[in-house]
Coordinates of C-alpha atoms in Angstrom, one line a residue:
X437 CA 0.0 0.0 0.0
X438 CA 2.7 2.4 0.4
X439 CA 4.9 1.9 -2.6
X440 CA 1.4 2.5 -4.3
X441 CA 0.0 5.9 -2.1
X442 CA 4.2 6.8 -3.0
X443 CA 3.9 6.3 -6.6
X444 CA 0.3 8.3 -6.6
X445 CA 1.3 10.9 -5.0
X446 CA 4.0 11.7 -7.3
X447 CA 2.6 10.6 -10.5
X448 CA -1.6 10.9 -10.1
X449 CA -3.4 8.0 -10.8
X450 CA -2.5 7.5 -13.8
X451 CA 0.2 4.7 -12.5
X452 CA 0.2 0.8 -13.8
X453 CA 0.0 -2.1 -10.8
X454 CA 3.5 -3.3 -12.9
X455 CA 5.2 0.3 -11.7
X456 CA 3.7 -0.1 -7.8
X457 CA 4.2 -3.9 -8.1
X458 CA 8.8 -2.8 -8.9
X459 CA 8.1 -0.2 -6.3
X460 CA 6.8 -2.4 -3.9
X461 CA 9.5 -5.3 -4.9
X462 CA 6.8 -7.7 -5.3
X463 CA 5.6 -9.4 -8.8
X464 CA 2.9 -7.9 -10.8
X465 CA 1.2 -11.6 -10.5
X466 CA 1.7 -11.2 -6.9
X467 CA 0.0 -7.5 -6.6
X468 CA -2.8 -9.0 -8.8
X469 CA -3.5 -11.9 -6.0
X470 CA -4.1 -9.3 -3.7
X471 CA -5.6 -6.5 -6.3
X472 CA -7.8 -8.2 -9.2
X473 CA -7.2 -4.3 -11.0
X474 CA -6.1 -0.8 -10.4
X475 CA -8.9 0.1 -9.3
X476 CA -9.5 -2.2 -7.0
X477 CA -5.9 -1.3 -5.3
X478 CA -7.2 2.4 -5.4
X479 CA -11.0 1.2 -3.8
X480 CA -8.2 -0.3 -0.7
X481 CA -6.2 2.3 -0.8
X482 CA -8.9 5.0 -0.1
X483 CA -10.5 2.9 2.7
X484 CA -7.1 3.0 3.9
X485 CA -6.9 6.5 4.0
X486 CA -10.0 6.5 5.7
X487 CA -8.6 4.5 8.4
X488 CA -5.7 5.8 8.8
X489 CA -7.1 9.8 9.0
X490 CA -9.8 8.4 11.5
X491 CA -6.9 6.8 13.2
X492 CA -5.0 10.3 13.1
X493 CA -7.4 12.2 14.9
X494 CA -7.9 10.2 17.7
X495 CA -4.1 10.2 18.8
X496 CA -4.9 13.3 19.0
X497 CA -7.7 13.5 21.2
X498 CA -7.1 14.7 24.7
X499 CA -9.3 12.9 27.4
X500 CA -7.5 15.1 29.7
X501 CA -9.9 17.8 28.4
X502 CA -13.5 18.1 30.5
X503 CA -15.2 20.0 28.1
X504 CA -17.8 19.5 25.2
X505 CA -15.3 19.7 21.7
X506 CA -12.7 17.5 22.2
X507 CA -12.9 15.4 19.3
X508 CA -13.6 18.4 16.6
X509 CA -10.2 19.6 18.5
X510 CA -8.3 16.6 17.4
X511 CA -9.8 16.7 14.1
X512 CA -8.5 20.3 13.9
X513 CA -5.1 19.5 15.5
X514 CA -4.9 16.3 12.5
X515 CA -5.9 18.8 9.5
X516 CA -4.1 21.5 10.5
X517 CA -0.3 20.5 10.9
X518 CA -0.6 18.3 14.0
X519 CA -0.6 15.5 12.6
X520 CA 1.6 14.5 9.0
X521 CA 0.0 11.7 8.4
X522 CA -3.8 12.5 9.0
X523 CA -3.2 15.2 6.9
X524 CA -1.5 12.7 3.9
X525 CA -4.4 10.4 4.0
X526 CA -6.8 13.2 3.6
X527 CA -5.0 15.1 1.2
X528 CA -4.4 12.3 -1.4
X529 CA -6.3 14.1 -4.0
X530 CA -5.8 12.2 -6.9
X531 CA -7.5 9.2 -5.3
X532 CA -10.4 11.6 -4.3
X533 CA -10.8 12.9 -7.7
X534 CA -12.9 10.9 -10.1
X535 CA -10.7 7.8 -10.0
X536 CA -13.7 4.4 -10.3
X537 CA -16.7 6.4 -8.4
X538 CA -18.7 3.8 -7.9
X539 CA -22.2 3.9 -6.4
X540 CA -20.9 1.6 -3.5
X541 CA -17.7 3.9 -3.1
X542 CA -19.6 6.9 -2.8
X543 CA -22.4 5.3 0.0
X544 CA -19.3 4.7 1.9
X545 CA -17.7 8.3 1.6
X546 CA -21.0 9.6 2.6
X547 CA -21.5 7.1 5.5
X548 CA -18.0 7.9 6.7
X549 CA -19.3 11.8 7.0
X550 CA -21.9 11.1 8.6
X551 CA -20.5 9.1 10.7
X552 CA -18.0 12.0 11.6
X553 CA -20.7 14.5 11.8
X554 CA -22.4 12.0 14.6
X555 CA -19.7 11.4 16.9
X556 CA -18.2 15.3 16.4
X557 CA -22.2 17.1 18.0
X558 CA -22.2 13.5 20.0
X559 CA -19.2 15.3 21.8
X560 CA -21.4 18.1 23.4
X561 CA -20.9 20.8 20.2
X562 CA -23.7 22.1 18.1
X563 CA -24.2 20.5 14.4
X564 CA -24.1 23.8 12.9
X565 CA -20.3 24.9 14.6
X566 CA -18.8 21.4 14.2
X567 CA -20.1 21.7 10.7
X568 CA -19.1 25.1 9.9
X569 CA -15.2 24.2 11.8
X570 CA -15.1 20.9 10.2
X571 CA -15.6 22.1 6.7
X572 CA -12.9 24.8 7.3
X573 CA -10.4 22.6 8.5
X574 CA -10.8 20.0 5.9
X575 CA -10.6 23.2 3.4
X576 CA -7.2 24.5 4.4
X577 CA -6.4 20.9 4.7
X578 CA -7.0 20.2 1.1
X579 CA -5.6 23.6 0.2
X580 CA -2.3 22.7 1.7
X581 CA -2.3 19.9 -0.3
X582 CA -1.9 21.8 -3.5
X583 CA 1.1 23.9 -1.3
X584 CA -1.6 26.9 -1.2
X585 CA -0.9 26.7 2.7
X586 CA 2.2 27.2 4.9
X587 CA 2.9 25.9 8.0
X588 CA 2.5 29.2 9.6
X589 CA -0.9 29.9 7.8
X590 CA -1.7 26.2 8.8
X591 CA -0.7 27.5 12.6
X592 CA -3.1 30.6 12.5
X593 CA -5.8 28.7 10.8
X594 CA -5.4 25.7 13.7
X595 CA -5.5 28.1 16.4
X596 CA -8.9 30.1 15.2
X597 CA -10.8 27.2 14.6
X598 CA -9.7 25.9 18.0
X599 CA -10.7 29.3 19.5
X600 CA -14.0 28.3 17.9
X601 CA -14.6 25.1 19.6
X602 CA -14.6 27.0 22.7
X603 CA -16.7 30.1 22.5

């Protein structure tokens, strides 16, 4: 999976399972055991990145905290420069970007949201601010992606939306 989210990120999606399969110093035969297609090894490797952003976030969490927010807080702290590899899973636009859209792959991007959405107000916040943050952190998230975003901007924009979570 790496070799591949490597090989995406510098070329787009437009990589062959024989260039991830050298990458990954494995056969092609033996990436196709695994993968049937390229699309299938994209399908796994955006469920991966939906694991491993979830998983992001919350490390990030702080139980220590006794007040409503906590989680939005780590999911701000993982977008915005806390966390390099939150921020790598949810910024691999190429896979995000009209690569095998499938009906079933959609349902799934949409259940993930929602289930976001549910445990973010679950955590004592109103649906319209952990909306309104949320979408703002995942936008300077993806801009920083496409190097629109500095670490300092990242900074400023981490530490407004966390002033948000608590007035």
């Amino acid at each position: 999976m790496h070799a591949a989210r490597e090989l995406v990120a510098a070329k787009g999606t437009g990589v062959s399972l024989a260039e991830v399969a050298e990458l990954a110093g494995v056969s092609k035969g033996g990436l196709l055991h695994h993968f049937p297609s390229r699309d299938a090894l994209f399908d796994a490797m955006r469920r991966d990145g939906i694991v491993r952003f979830r998983d992001g976030v919350m490390r990030l969490v702080d139980l220590s905290e006794n007040r409503p927010g906590k989680i939005l807080r780590a999911y701000i702290r993982a977008l915005c420069g806390g966390d390099p590899e939150a921020m790598e899973a949810f910024g691999t636009s190429p896979l995000w970007n009209g690569v095998n859209e499938t009906k079933e792959l959609l349902e799934e991007l949409g259940e993930n949201g929602e289930r976001w959405m549910r445990e973010l107000t679950a955590d004592g916040l109103d649906e319209g601010r952990v909306r309104l943050i949320m979408r703002a952190a995942e936008g300077f998230a993806a801009a920083a992606s496409f190097g629109e975003e500095s670490p300092e901007t990242l900074a400023e924009a981490r530490a407004t939306l966390l002033q948000m979570t608590y007035d």
